[in-house]
XYZ file of N, CA, C and O in Angstrom:
888
model
N 199.378 60.412 -71.011
C 200.804 59.487 -70.260
C 201.427 59.329 -71.550
O 200.380 58.334 -72.198
N 202.396 58.724 -71.242
C 202.563 57.282 -72.718
C 202.120 56.317 -72.076
O 202.089 55.739 -73.582
N 201.323 55.659 -71.512
C 199.993 54.216 -72.136
C 198.347 55.294 -72.242
O 197.498 53.844 -72.541
N 198.510 56.194 -72.446
C 197.384 56.231 -73.383
C 197.097 55.829 -74.601
O 195.059 55.176 -74.698
N 197.584 55.657 -75.245
C 196.674 55.420 -76.338
C 196.406 54.388 -76.171
O 195.422 53.187 -76.331
N 196.944 52.796 -74.816
C 196.738 51.626 -74.683
C 195.443 51.548 -73.460
O 195.162 51.552 -74.145
N 195.582 52.588 -73.150
C 194.115 53.438 -71.806
C 192.135 53.053 -73.302
O 191.847 53.181 -72.074
N 193.538 53.790 -74.134
C 192.066 54.059 -75.005
C 191.802 53.129 -75.902
O 190.723 53.435 -75.700
N 192.147 51.877 -76.050
C 192.175 51.184 -76.988
C 191.415 50.703 -75.551
O 190.139 49.615 -76.352
N 191.245 49.613 -74.540
C 190.823 49.285 -74.166
C 189.903 50.027 -73.941
O 188.813 49.010 -73.064
N 189.908 50.899 -73.378
C 188.053 51.293 -73.541
C 187.433 51.369 -75.122
O 186.584 51.449 -74.803
N 187.768 51.994 -76.194
C 187.085 50.658 -77.351
C 186.994 50.221 -77.379
O 185.949 49.575 -78.517
N 187.629 49.606 -76.681
C 187.547 46.994 -77.385
C 185.827 47.284 -76.514
O 184.973 46.830 -76.401
N 185.949 47.907 -75.546
C 184.759 48.248 -74.196
C 183.193 48.055 -75.302
O 182.675 47.973 -75.065
N 183.723 49.614 -75.020
C 182.537 50.257 -76.333
C 182.059 49.074 -77.297
O 180.680 49.296 -77.222
N 182.933 49.642 -78.244
C 182.447 48.243 -78.930
C 181.248 47.093 -79.174
O 180.463 46.071 -79.618
N 182.209 46.085 -77.800
C 181.772 45.278 -77.448
C 180.452 45.556 -76.743
O 179.833 44.527 -77.066
N 179.833 46.435 -76.442
C 178.705 46.437 -76.124
C 177.867 47.631 -76.442
O 176.263 47.376 -75.776
N 178.103 47.784 -77.407
C 176.823 48.256 -78.411
C 177.086 47.877 -80.219
O 178.208 47.462 -80.741
N 176.682 46.374 -80.147
C 176.805 45.339 -81.526
C 175.826 46.232 -82.286
O 175.424 47.559 -82.752
N 176.969 46.133 -83.472
C 177.393 47.044 -85.081
C 178.025 48.237 -84.973
O 178.436 48.688 -86.168
N 178.811 48.455 -83.896
C 178.881 50.256 -83.922
C 180.399 49.978 -84.090
O 180.875 49.361 -84.173
N 181.511 50.631 -84.446
C 182.422 50.978 -85.131
C 182.770 52.625 -84.470
O 182.329 53.719 -84.231
N 184.051 52.600 -83.187
C 185.596 53.259 -82.689
C 186.379 53.918 -83.564
O 187.001 53.327 -83.754
N 186.317 55.479 -83.289
C 187.897 55.996 -84.037
C 187.767 56.677 -82.693
O 188.028 57.510 -82.067
N 189.100 56.101 -81.830
C 189.754 56.138 -81.878
C 191.199 56.807 -81.996
O 191.725 56.941 -83.033
N 191.567 58.163 -81.154
C 192.648 59.220 -81.479
C 193.197 59.726 -80.872
O 193.201 60.048 -79.731
N 194.321 60.246 -80.718
C 195.550 60.699 -80.447
C 196.039 61.801 -80.717
O 196.447 61.602 -81.725
N 196.519 62.882 -79.840
C 197.552 63.964 -80.257
C 198.039 64.621 -79.126
O 197.460 64.015 -77.768
N 199.865 64.088 -79.259
C 199.869 64.354 -78.467
C 201.167 66.330 -78.191
O 202.403 66.202 -80.012
N 200.605 67.208 -77.908
C 202.467 68.026 -78.431
C 203.699 68.918 -76.891
O 202.818 69.048 -76.025
N 204.346 68.061 -77.412
C 204.952 68.003 -76.164
C 206.191 69.356 -75.667
O 207.121 68.726 -75.166
N 206.355 69.966 -76.917
C 206.907 71.044 -76.963
C 206.445 72.194 -75.817
O 207.651 72.875 -75.391
N 205.478 71.385 -75.384
C 205.220 72.066 -74.129
C 206.389 71.632 -72.765
O 206.162 72.587 -71.605
N 206.457 70.749 -73.632
C 207.091 70.845 -72.321
C 208.984 70.729 -72.242
O 210.238 70.092 -71.817
N 208.781 71.883 -73.327
C 210.714 72.092 -74.448
C 211.406 73.257 -73.376
O 210.787 74.250 -73.437
N 212.462 72.848 -72.769
C 213.274 73.574 -72.628
C 215.096 74.069 -73.480
O 215.204 73.219 -73.853
N 215.234 76.008 -73.365
C 216.383 75.848 -73.936
C 217.442 75.420 -73.570
O 217.530 75.315 -71.371
N 219.592 74.831 -73.486
C 219.614 74.409 -72.707
C 220.185 75.276 -71.385
O 220.207 76.578 -71.159
N 220.259 75.286 -70.487
C 221.200 75.704 -68.860
C 221.150 74.861 -68.272
O 221.183 73.724 -67.774
N 222.430 75.393 -67.226
C 223.467 74.387 -67.021
C 222.763 74.380 -65.274
O 223.652 73.179 -64.793
N 221.814 75.075 -65.509
C 221.729 75.444 -63.640
C 220.209 73.609 -63.937
O 219.567 72.841 -62.420
N 219.761 73.394 -65.055
C 219.299 72.202 -65.340
C 219.052 70.930 -66.638
O 218.645 71.700 -67.036
N 220.554 70.322 -67.035
C 221.261 69.648 -67.318
C 219.959 68.674 -67.564
O 219.972 67.994 -68.976
N 219.451 67.614 -67.373
C 218.462 67.434 -66.702
C 217.473 67.231 -68.553
O 216.443 66.444 -69.013
N 216.910 68.803 -68.707
C 216.038 69.415 -69.770
C 216.171 68.725 -71.027
O 214.932 68.389 -71.513
N 217.851 68.237 -71.298
C 218.244 67.888 -72.934
C 217.909 66.643 -73.015
O 217.452 66.500 -73.541
N 216.897 66.260 -72.142
C 216.462 64.541 -71.601
C 216.020 64.514 -72.506
O 215.614 63.740 -73.124
N 214.644 65.811 -72.181
C 212.682 65.848 -72.876
C 212.747 66.760 -74.229
O 212.449 65.560 -75.344
N 214.307 67.444 -73.867
C 213.950 67.619 -75.281
C 214.354 66.679 -76.346
O 214.594 66.600 -77.739
N 215.933 65.771 -76.366
C 216.029 64.546 -77.223
C 215.322 63.287 -76.988
O 215.347 63.731 -78.519
N 214.555 63.256 -76.113
C 213.428 61.825 -75.789
C 212.015 62.017 -76.373
O 211.500 61.926 -77.605
N 212.169 62.762 -76.736
C 209.914 63.429 -76.326
C 210.314 64.015 -78.471
O 210.466 64.289 -78.458
N 208.210 63.586 -79.056
C 208.384 64.301 -80.209
C 206.719 64.753 -80.358
O 206.404 64.483 -79.597
N 206.852 65.434 -80.979
C 205.170 65.686 -81.151
C 204.112 64.295 -81.807
O 205.051 64.579 -82.627
N 203.595 64.594 -81.810
C 202.225 63.252 -82.969
C 200.739 63.133 -83.270
O 200.513 63.460 -82.058
N 200.277 63.025 -83.893
C 198.910 62.220 -84.070
C 199.024 61.195 -84.198
O 199.776 60.533 -85.479
N 197.845 59.951 -84.118
C 197.628 58.949 -84.710
C 195.754 58.468 -84.858
O 194.875 59.274 -83.250
N 195.547 57.687 -85.095
C 194.500 57.266 -85.365
C 193.887 56.141 -85.541
O 194.459 55.621 -85.843
N 192.532 55.203 -85.007
C 192.254 54.046 -85.417
C 191.109 53.887 -85.558
O 190.698 54.611 -84.595
N 190.551 52.843 -86.275
C 189.205 51.699 -85.414
C 188.987 51.008 -84.457
O 189.328 49.786 -85.376
N 188.296 50.543 -83.863
C 188.186 49.970 -83.813
C 186.671 49.725 -83.701
O 186.182 50.008 -83.339
N 186.004 47.756 -83.384
C 184.806 47.685 -83.701
C 185.417 46.410 -83.975
O 186.053 44.702 -82.903
N 184.039 45.212 -83.393
C 183.494 43.772 -82.831
C 182.688 43.073 -84.269
O 181.567 44.128 -84.661
N 182.479 42.037 -84.690
C 182.120 41.370 -85.006
C 182.314 42.029 -86.535
O 181.354 42.093 -87.265
N 183.719 41.446 -86.892
C 183.870 42.809 -88.776
C 183.213 42.194 -89.812
O 182.735 40.327 -89.339
N 182.332 42.409 -90.460
C 181.261 42.921 -91.859
C 181.528 41.794 -92.883
O 183.071 41.912 -92.943
N 181.941 41.128 -94.228
C 182.963 40.681 -95.048
C 183.640 42.438 -95.678
O 184.411 41.783 -96.250
N 183.371 42.813 -95.875
C 184.271 44.123 -96.270
C 184.959 44.676 -95.600
O 185.793 45.416 -96.210
N 184.842 44.204 -93.699
C 185.882 44.714 -93.678
C 187.337 43.983 -94.101
O 186.978 42.738 -93.436
N 188.384 44.352 -93.100
C 189.982 43.408 -93.217
C 190.220 44.234 -92.421
O 191.797 44.796 -92.450
N 190.192 43.839 -91.352
C 191.018 44.570 -89.106
C 192.592 43.915 -89.241
O 192.180 41.374 -89.840
N 193.329 43.759 -88.957
C 194.707 43.308 -88.875
C 195.338 43.289 -87.549
O 196.221 41.633 -87.818
N 194.142 43.353 -86.655
C 194.689 42.212 -84.628
C 193.192 42.305 -84.108
O 192.398 43.046 -84.639
N 193.276 41.487 -83.699
C 192.094 40.946 -82.968
C 192.657 42.212 -80.887
O 193.648 41.224 -80.866
N 192.309 41.853 -80.386
C 192.568 43.228 -79.356
C 191.611 42.062 -78.088
O 190.639 42.065 -77.072
N 192.122 41.217 -77.789
C 191.671 39.715 -77.684
C 191.493 40.370 -76.088
O 190.761 39.461 -75.385
N 192.271 40.018 -75.348
C 192.703 41.099 -73.453
C 193.504 42.158 -72.786
O 194.526 41.474 -73.576
N 192.919 42.087 -72.334
C 193.877 43.810 -71.125
C 193.953 43.021 -70.269
O 193.219 42.909 -69.237
N 194.506 44.792 -69.012
C 195.418 43.846 -68.129
C 195.598 45.113 -67.857
O 196.413 45.847 -68.893
N 195.006 46.039 -66.786
C 196.038 47.041 -66.078
C 196.610 47.296 -64.851
O 195.945 46.129 -63.831
N 197.764 48.092 -63.890
C 198.487 47.322 -63.376
C 199.324 48.602 -62.714
O 199.966 49.661 -63.003
N 198.568 48.953 -61.165
C 199.459 50.247 -60.365
C 200.231 50.147 -59.338
O 199.570 48.482 -58.867
N 201.788 49.973 -59.595
C 203.159 49.731 -58.342
C 202.566 50.226 -57.610
O 202.882 52.378 -57.299
N 201.910 50.169 -56.506
C 201.763 51.031 -55.669
C 203.747 51.515 -55.254
O 204.472 51.033 -55.106
N 202.921 53.401 -54.215
C 204.161 53.374 -54.124
C 204.839 54.823 -54.535
O 206.589 54.456 -54.657
N 204.738 54.369 -55.478
C 205.916 54.970 -56.945
C 205.229 56.165 -58.032
O 205.526 56.331 -58.754
N 204.538 56.690 -57.311
C 203.423 57.750 -57.726
C 204.237 59.713 -57.885
O 204.098 60.271 -58.990
N 205.949 59.035 -57.210
C 206.184 60.040 -57.254
C 207.310 59.810 -58.673
O 208.007 60.874 -59.204
N 207.343 58.995 -59.047
C 208.943 58.558 -59.659
C 208.265 59.106 -61.620
O 209.911 58.934 -61.905
N 207.851 59.140 -61.824
C 207.231 60.204 -63.038
C 206.095 61.004 -62.917
O 204.962 60.882 -62.383
N 207.186 62.544 -61.762
C 206.391 63.414 -61.758
C 206.234 64.712 -63.015
O 207.165 65.109 -64.220
N 205.572 65.344 -63.088
C 204.600 66.644 -63.844
C 204.131 67.725 -63.706
O 203.155 67.363 -62.984
N 204.463 68.949 -63.714
C 204.530 70.162 -62.705
C 203.764 71.606 -63.612
O 205.177 71.467 -65.328
N 202.731 71.870 -63.808
C 202.261 72.629 -64.687
C 202.713 73.792 -63.991
O 202.077 74.228 -62.777
N 203.769 74.614 -64.717
C 204.171 76.050 -64.632
C 204.004 77.304 -65.694
O 203.021 76.353 -66.883
N 204.323 78.705 -65.156
C 203.793 79.633 -66.713
C 205.163 78.973 -67.470
O 204.723 80.055 -68.359
N 205.304 78.759 -67.340
C 206.914 78.467 -68.583
C 206.451 76.953 -68.912
O 207.079 76.204 -69.985
N 205.748 76.203 -69.133
C 204.939 75.280 -69.514
C 204.378 73.935 -67.947
O 204.393 73.688 -67.070
N 205.195 72.450 -69.125
C 205.032 71.233 -68.141
C 206.614 70.778 -67.989
O 207.357 71.341 -68.911
N 206.812 71.355 -67.008
C 207.863 70.044 -66.421
C 208.188 68.651 -65.821
O 207.542 68.010 -64.963
N 208.802 67.395 -66.880
C 208.663 65.728 -66.940
C 210.194 66.489 -65.984
O 211.122 66.482 -66.491
N 209.821 64.873 -64.984
C 210.789 64.425 -64.641
C 210.766 62.677 -64.822
O 209.712 63.031 -63.369
N 211.493 62.141 -64.367
C 211.345 60.801 -64.641
C 212.089 59.800 -63.618
O 213.860 60.752 -63.639
N 211.861 59.826 -62.059
C 213.028 58.789 -61.108
C 214.336 57.692 -61.918
O 213.488 57.501 -63.451
N 215.622 57.477 -61.154
C 216.466 56.256 -61.444
C 216.122 55.564 -61.156
O 216.341 55.046 -62.369
N 215.162 55.607 -60.257
C 215.064 53.806 -60.461
C 213.913 53.652 -61.484
O 212.755 52.744 -61.006
N 213.242 54.861 -62.106
C 212.591 53.812 -63.364
C 212.013 52.751 -63.909
O 211.820 51.295 -64.077
N 213.438 52.748 -65.103
C 213.894 51.515 -65.932
C 213.474 49.880 -64.075
O 212.568 48.871 -64.948
N 214.106 49.794 -63.348
C 214.351 48.847 -62.353
C 213.115 48.687 -62.060
O 213.198 47.306 -61.307
N 212.081 49.643 -61.475
C 210.792 48.623 -61.198
C 209.894 48.454 -61.893
O 208.951 47.403 -61.872
N 210.090 48.803 -63.205
C 209.513 47.817 -64.504
C 209.932 46.633 -64.843
O 208.695 45.850 -64.812
N 211.166 46.217 -64.721
C 211.728 45.412 -64.652
C 211.677 44.495 -64.242
O 210.755 43.186 -63.556
N 211.067 44.824 -62.378
C 210.938 43.774 -60.780
C 210.239 44.139 -61.705
O 209.413 42.378 -60.892
N 208.864 43.417 -62.263
C 207.351 44.008 -62.747
C 206.711 43.607 -63.879
O 205.520 42.829 -63.654
N 207.730 43.119 -64.591
C 207.066 42.910 -66.115
C 206.932 41.538 -65.968
O 206.327 41.894 -66.717
N 208.039 40.759 -65.204
C 207.486 39.402 -65.951
C 206.726 38.842 -65.773
O 205.270 37.966 -65.997
N 205.785 39.451 -64.559
C 204.359 38.827 -63.731
C 203.299 38.851 -64.016
O 202.821 38.806 -64.751
N 204.425 40.699 -65.167
C 202.953 40.601 -65.176
C 201.958 39.942 -67.262
O 201.628 39.403 -67.862
N 203.099 39.738 -68.419
C 203.771 39.582 -69.249
C 203.308 38.313 -68.602
O 202.121 38.239 -69.930
N 203.020 37.291 -67.548
C 202.916 36.084 -68.341
C 201.428 35.587 -67.608
O 199.727 34.874 -67.674
N 200.875 36.931 -66.910
C 199.455 37.607 -66.417
C 198.513 37.081 -68.398
O 197.366 36.637 -68.284
N 198.721 38.358 -68.871
C 198.123 38.696 -70.497
C 198.726 37.171 -70.824
O 197.172 36.082 -72.021
N 199.306 35.770 -70.752
C 200.011 35.596 -72.402
C 198.890 34.682 -71.571
O 198.828 33.564 -72.312
N 198.585 34.689 -71.245
C 198.039 32.524 -69.799
C 196.538 32.838 -70.755
O 195.405 32.094 -70.501
N 195.371 34.081 -70.626
C 194.411 33.408 -71.293
C 194.964 33.635 -73.034
O 193.461 33.915 -73.460
N 195.748 33.254 -73.883
C 195.827 32.755 -75.129
C 195.363 31.559 -74.993
O 195.187 31.007 -75.753
N 195.753 30.669 -73.929
C 194.586 29.467 -73.535
C 195.543 28.547 -74.076
O 195.117 27.381 -74.291
N 196.761 29.121 -74.292
C 197.844 27.804 -74.591
C 198.571 27.264 -73.385
O 199.563 28.564 -72.976
N 199.417 26.773 -72.910
C 200.430 26.713 -72.151
C 201.531 26.595 -72.470
O 202.934 26.435 -72.349
N 201.903 26.284 -74.006
C 202.959 26.353 -74.743
C 203.960 27.417 -74.698
O 204.823 27.583 -75.807
N 202.629 27.686 -74.925
C 203.421 29.342 -75.239
C 204.422 30.385 -74.501
O 204.942 30.686 -73.492
N 205.693 30.748 -74.724
C 206.566 31.230 -74.562
C 206.905 32.179 -75.000
O 205.930 33.427 -75.775
N 207.880 34.042 -74.246
C 207.883 34.778 -74.051
C 208.491 35.150 -75.775
O 207.970 36.342 -76.752
N 209.227 34.508 -76.651
C 209.944 34.431 -77.143
C 209.145 33.916 -79.142
O 208.941 34.286 -80.589
N 207.560 33.929 -78.338
C 206.499 33.115 -79.192
C 205.764 34.259 -79.516
O 205.040 34.016 -81.008
N 206.082 34.522 -79.362
C 204.966 36.082 -79.145
C 206.030 37.605 -80.413
O 206.901 37.804 -80.556
N 204.865 38.085 -80.669
C 205.008 39.324 -81.106
C 205.011 40.247 -79.709
O 203.298 40.230 -79.805
N 205.942 41.625 -79.963
C 205.918 42.946 -79.041
C 205.684 43.938 -80.068
O 206.037 44.371 -80.879
N 204.607 44.487 -79.454
C 204.875 46.586 -79.480
C 204.532 46.853 -78.228
O 203.638 46.685 -77.409
N 205.712 47.172 -77.905
C 206.375 47.919 -76.789
C 206.685 49.608 -76.989
O 207.449 49.991 -78.042
N 205.773 50.051 -76.369
C 206.001 51.802 -75.741
C 206.912 51.795 -75.485
O 207.375 51.688 -74.013
N 207.922 52.599 -76.460
C 209.430 52.701 -75.401
C 209.997 53.609 -74.733
O 211.450 53.364 -73.831
N 209.533 54.346 -74.751
C 209.385 54.993 -73.560
C 211.566 55.986 -73.444
O 211.913 56.600 -73.841
N 212.532 55.076 -73.494
C 213.223 55.100 -73.671
C 213.868 54.340 -73.565
O 213.895 52.969 -73.386
N 215.721 54.058 -74.445
C 215.922 53.318 -74.372
C 216.349 51.996 -73.855
O 216.531 51.229 -73.803
N 216.847 53.019 -72.402
C 217.311 52.035 -71.185
C 215.652 51.158 -70.738
O 217.062 50.480 -70.543
N 214.830 51.666 -71.275
C 213.280 50.418 -70.221
C 213.190 49.618 -71.526
O 213.789 48.296 -71.240
N 213.705 49.942 -72.700
C 213.975 48.499 -74.208
C 215.089 47.934 -73.767
O 214.490 46.251 -73.522
N 215.998 48.322 -73.195
C 217.611 47.296 -73.543
C 216.591 46.405 -71.608
O 217.087 45.265 -71.657
N 215.673 47.312 -71.007
C 215.726 45.910 -69.564
C 215.240 44.983 -69.312
O 215.198 43.913 -69.509
N 214.276 45.155 -70.363
C 213.467 44.357 -70.452
C 213.761 43.633 -71.738
O 213.340 41.784 -71.539
N 214.265 43.503 -72.686
C 214.997 42.807 -73.530
C 215.865 41.025 -72.478
O 215.968 40.530 -72.424
N 216.097 42.133 -71.399
C 217.468 41.626 -70.729
C 216.550 40.658 -69.765
O 216.314 39.091 -69.666
N 215.868 41.310 -68.959
C 215.119 41.225 -68.194
C 213.584 39.600 -68.479
O 213.457 38.385 -67.663
N 212.949 39.581 -69.498
C 212.591 38.506 -70.289
C 213.031 37.381 -70.501
O 212.881 37.418 -71.762
N 214.530 37.564 -71.300
C 215.655 36.917 -72.318
C 214.985 37.394 -73.483
O 214.378 36.167 -74.567
N 214.354 37.716 -74.270
C 213.976 38.215 -75.342
C 215.496 38.800 -77.075
O 215.612 38.847 -76.875
N 213.723 38.173 -78.065
C 215.624 38.412 -78.709
C 216.088 39.001 -79.187
O 214.553 39.994 -79.499
N 217.154 39.913 -79.580
C 217.088 41.422 -80.046
C 216.097 41.387 -80.967
O 215.615 42.762 -81.035
N 215.572 40.412 -81.904
C 214.480 41.077 -83.261
C 213.414 41.713 -82.157
O 212.462 42.251 -82.985
N 212.894 41.206 -81.370
C 211.588 41.588 -80.443
C 211.099 42.506 -80.906
O 209.901 43.155 -79.905
N 211.641 43.524 -80.392
C 211.273 44.982 -80.141
C 212.060 45.953 -80.758
O 212.604 47.442 -80.898
N 213.039 45.332 -82.021
C 213.090 46.281 -83.099
C 212.077 47.009 -83.660
O 212.334 47.878 -83.917
N 211.103 47.119 -83.697
C 210.034 47.739 -84.643
C 210.271 49.002 -83.412
O 208.852 49.723 -83.652
N 209.531 48.866 -81.292
C 209.479 49.307 -81.260
C 211.056 50.385 -80.916
O 210.828 52.128 -81.118
N 212.264 49.851 -80.792
C 213.419 50.845 -81.489
C 213.414 51.935 -82.347
O 213.719 53.081 -82.324
N 212.231 50.864 -83.606
C 212.437 51.591 -84.408
C 211.175 53.141 -84.076
O 211.455 54.222 -85.111
N 210.730 53.468 -84.327
C 209.617 53.962 -83.695
C 210.058 55.064 -83.032
O 210.519 56.246 -83.123
N 210.839 54.905 -81.618
C 211.574 55.597 -80.960
C 212.856 56.405 -81.657
O 212.975 57.882 -81.108
N 213.639 55.623 -83.104
C 214.325 56.409 -83.735
C 212.861 57.200 -84.835
O 213.905 58.663 -84.331
N 212.516 56.940 -85.002
C 212.135 57.756 -86.622
C 211.513 58.462 -85.667
O 211.358 60.090 -86.385
N 210.295 58.655 -85.184
C 209.595 59.930 -84.019
C 209.463 60.236 -82.604
O 209.161 61.042 -82.447
N 210.820 59.406 -81.810
C 210.552 60.328 -80.519
C 209.946 59.150 -79.660
O 209.051 58.468 -80.130
N 209.526 59.345 -78.326
C 209.002 59.593 -77.480
C 207.204 60.620 -77.859
O 207.996 61.386 -77.132
N 206.307 59.732 -78.416
C 205.628 60.357 -79.038
C 203.398 60.518 -78.154
O 203.398 60.712 -78.265
N 204.363 59.968 -76.729
C 204.379 59.757 -75.760
C 202.450 58.364 -76.076
O 203.008 57.666 -76.900
N 201.520 58.779 -76.375
C 199.396 58.148 -76.748
C 200.469 57.159 -78.037
O 199.691 56.321 -78.497
N 200.709 58.693 -78.238
C 200.262 57.658 -80.010
C 200.956 57.038 -80.615
O 201.396 55.701 -81.401
N 202.968 56.861 -79.792
C 203.921 56.007 -79.777
C 203.513 54.082 -80.010
O 203.922 53.966 -80.815
N 202.653 54.056 -79.463
C 201.976 52.164 -79.412
C 201.303 52.186 -80.780
O 201.631 51.162 -81.759
N 200.829 53.582 -81.297
C 200.671 53.055 -82.840
C 201.203 53.098 -83.494
O 201.181 52.694 -84.537
N 202.627 53.881 -83.592
C 203.336 53.938 -84.569
C 203.574 52.363 -84.488
O 204.115 52.040 -86.160
N 203.832 51.720 -83.342
C 205.159 50.424 -83.698
C 203.384 49.442 -84.205
O 204.547 48.728 -84.546
N 202.220 49.408 -83.575
C 201.733 48.106 -84.673
C 201.709 49.059 -85.528
O 201.481 47.673 -86.315
N 202.084 49.646 -86.621
C 202.127 49.964 -87.832
C 203.470 48.607 -87.781
O 202.655 48.654 -89.408
N 203.979 48.921 -87.584
C 205.540 48.844 -88.313
C 205.173 47.338 -88.059
O 205.820 46.468 -88.278
N 204.501 46.414 -86.720
C 204.563 45.391 -85.884
C 204.264 44.372 -87.630
O 203.177 43.287 -88.534
N 202.111 45.488 -88.694
C 201.357 45.187 -89.132
C 201.843 44.666 -90.557
O 201.967 43.149 -91.010
N 202.859 45.756 -90.563
C 203.719 45.255 -92.083
C 205.153 44.117 -91.722
O 204.688 43.338 -92.851
N 205.487 44.270 -90.607
C 206.254 42.881 -90.036
C 206.102 41.448 -90.385
O 206.121 40.918 -90.536
N 204.566 41.197 -89.579
C 203.868 40.497 -89.791
C 203.447 39.967 -91.484
O 203.260 38.197 -91.706
N 203.129 41.152 -92.045
C 202.821 40.184 -93.219
C 204.315 39.803 -94.470
O 203.781 39.483 -95.372
N 205.508 41.085 -93.997
C 206.398 39.378 -94.621
C 206.435 38.071 -93.980
O 206.764 37.368 -95.168
N 206.607 38.313 -93.052
C 206.338 36.590 -92.595
C 205.124 35.828 -93.655
O 205.587 35.100 -93.487
N 203.714 36.566 -93.771
C 203.187 35.405 -93.934
C 202.275 34.860 -93.183
O 202.507 35.495 -91.537
N 202.496 32.754 -93.268
C 201.896 32.090 -92.529
C 203.244 32.016 -91.228
O 202.189 31.015 -90.690
N 204.494 31.813 -91.489
C 205.221 31.755 -91.034
C 205.441 32.918 -89.416
O 206.415 33.272 -88.388
N 204.602 34.168 -89.656
C 204.342 34.960 -89.082
C 203.711 34.516 -87.071
O 203.517 33.685 -87.106
N 204.355 35.243 -86.045
C 203.452 34.933 -84.691
C 201.899 34.784 -85.301
O 201.592 35.841 -85.389
N 201.438 34.140 -84.044
C 200.395 34.256 -84.170
C 199.738 34.330 -82.839
O 198.482 36.244 -82.760
N 200.049 34.901 -81.386
C 199.490 36.461 -80.739
C 201.007 37.193 -80.063
O 201.712 37.129 -80.762
N 200.245 37.642 -79.814
C 201.400 39.799 -79.679
C 201.003 39.883 -77.686
O 200.073 39.567 -77.528
N 202.095 40.575 -77.802
C 202.093 41.452 -76.766
C 201.775 43.036 -76.838
O 202.304 43.307 -77.423
N 201.260 43.820 -76.145
C 201.060 45.082 -76.731
C 201.184 46.014 -74.958
O 200.362 45.259 -74.044
N 201.828 46.459 -75.059
C 202.164 47.230 -73.165
C 203.224 48.979 -73.362
O 203.433 49.490 -74.624
N 202.410 49.500 -72.377
C 202.357 50.955 -72.645
C 203.113 51.051 -71.102
O 202.664 50.368 -70.066
N 204.428 51.902 -70.353
C 203.868 52.260 -69.042
C 204.049 54.271 -69.468
O 204.629 54.941 -69.899
N 202.935 54.821 -67.374
C 202.981 55.690 -67.763
C 202.710 56.108 -65.898
O 203.162 55.132 -65.329
N 202.867 57.131 -66.301
C 202.720 57.615 -64.429
C 201.831 56.779 -64.010
O 201.245 56.383 -64.215
N 202.091 56.605 -62.582
C 201.792 56.469 -61.708
C 203.246 55.451 -60.969
O 202.621 55.567 -59.533
N 203.499 53.872 -60.939
C 203.622 53.526 -62.480
C 202.463 53.173 -62.988
O 201.759 52.004 -61.393
N 202.035 53.079 -63.629
C 200.884 52.403 -64.475
C 201.308 51.221 -65.675
O 201.906 51.387 -66.737
N 200.944 50.532 -65.828
C 200.720 49.197 -66.064
C 199.738 48.679 -67.699
O 198.731 48.405 -66.669
N 199.696 49.308 -68.733
C 198.542 49.078 -69.186
C 199.076 47.916 -69.998
O 200.800 48.345 -71.106
N 198.535 46.800 -70.677
C 199.078 45.806 -71.983
C 197.417 45.284 -72.077
O 197.052 45.239 -71.774
N 198.765 44.854 -73.531
C 196.970 44.122 -73.929
C 197.689 43.020 -74.393
O 199.050 42.225 -74.726
N 196.436 41.146 -75.075
C 197.339 40.622 -75.121
C 196.409 40.269 -76.820
O 195.014 41.081 -77.163
N 197.298 40.414 -77.775
C 196.835 40.310 -79.115
C 196.966 39.161 -80.559
O 198.280 38.696 -80.156
N 195.422 39.250 -81.262
C 196.480 37.772 -81.901
C 196.191 38.836 -82.994
O 195.311 39.680 -83.799
N 197.376 38.317 -84.499
C 197.328 38.763 -85.920
C 196.288 38.226 -86.478
O 195.712 36.617 -86.958
N 195.764 38.920 -87.201
C 193.969 37.978 -88.565
C 195.595 38.246 -89.417
O 194.832 37.846 -90.527
């Protein structure tokens, strides 16, 4: 699901750190056309999926202890996963002869808003700096949809530019499920390079998916 990319990074980080000298190729690929439905007055909700989701693929390499010839741009410092009890029906996907039918509960944005601040604070605490505020970080947030981003911005009191990379990825590619976090990280890398030494050192990578499950990374710009 939508958090698959972040979950993949967490597993790849463990493999790389426990196998000295290894390099892990992590790839994602999504064909959301399996969930496409033609317009139907009896199922107006299908139009949301057609407008929001998109196909895509992505790849990156994860390792530990880089050599002199390697130029990593991000450190995956600490990973955290959280499942929200009693939310297994909020994101629903059913397989039938017509393909996959997705339905997102109306309460999804509120459920995320109610739990996201504590989740983020747990990640930030691992930076070892008690002075870090949420607006001191760079952000790579899987967009899910505009309502999720708007809710996070309001709940966490983030400056508008903090989620700009997520919004731009949604405009450019739609919600491409597990791929999307990598599109956003690519945009974040470009922004940090433009800022140079004035750019943020620490950042958060977040994604949400069936469960409801939160996947998060505390990242450090290199």
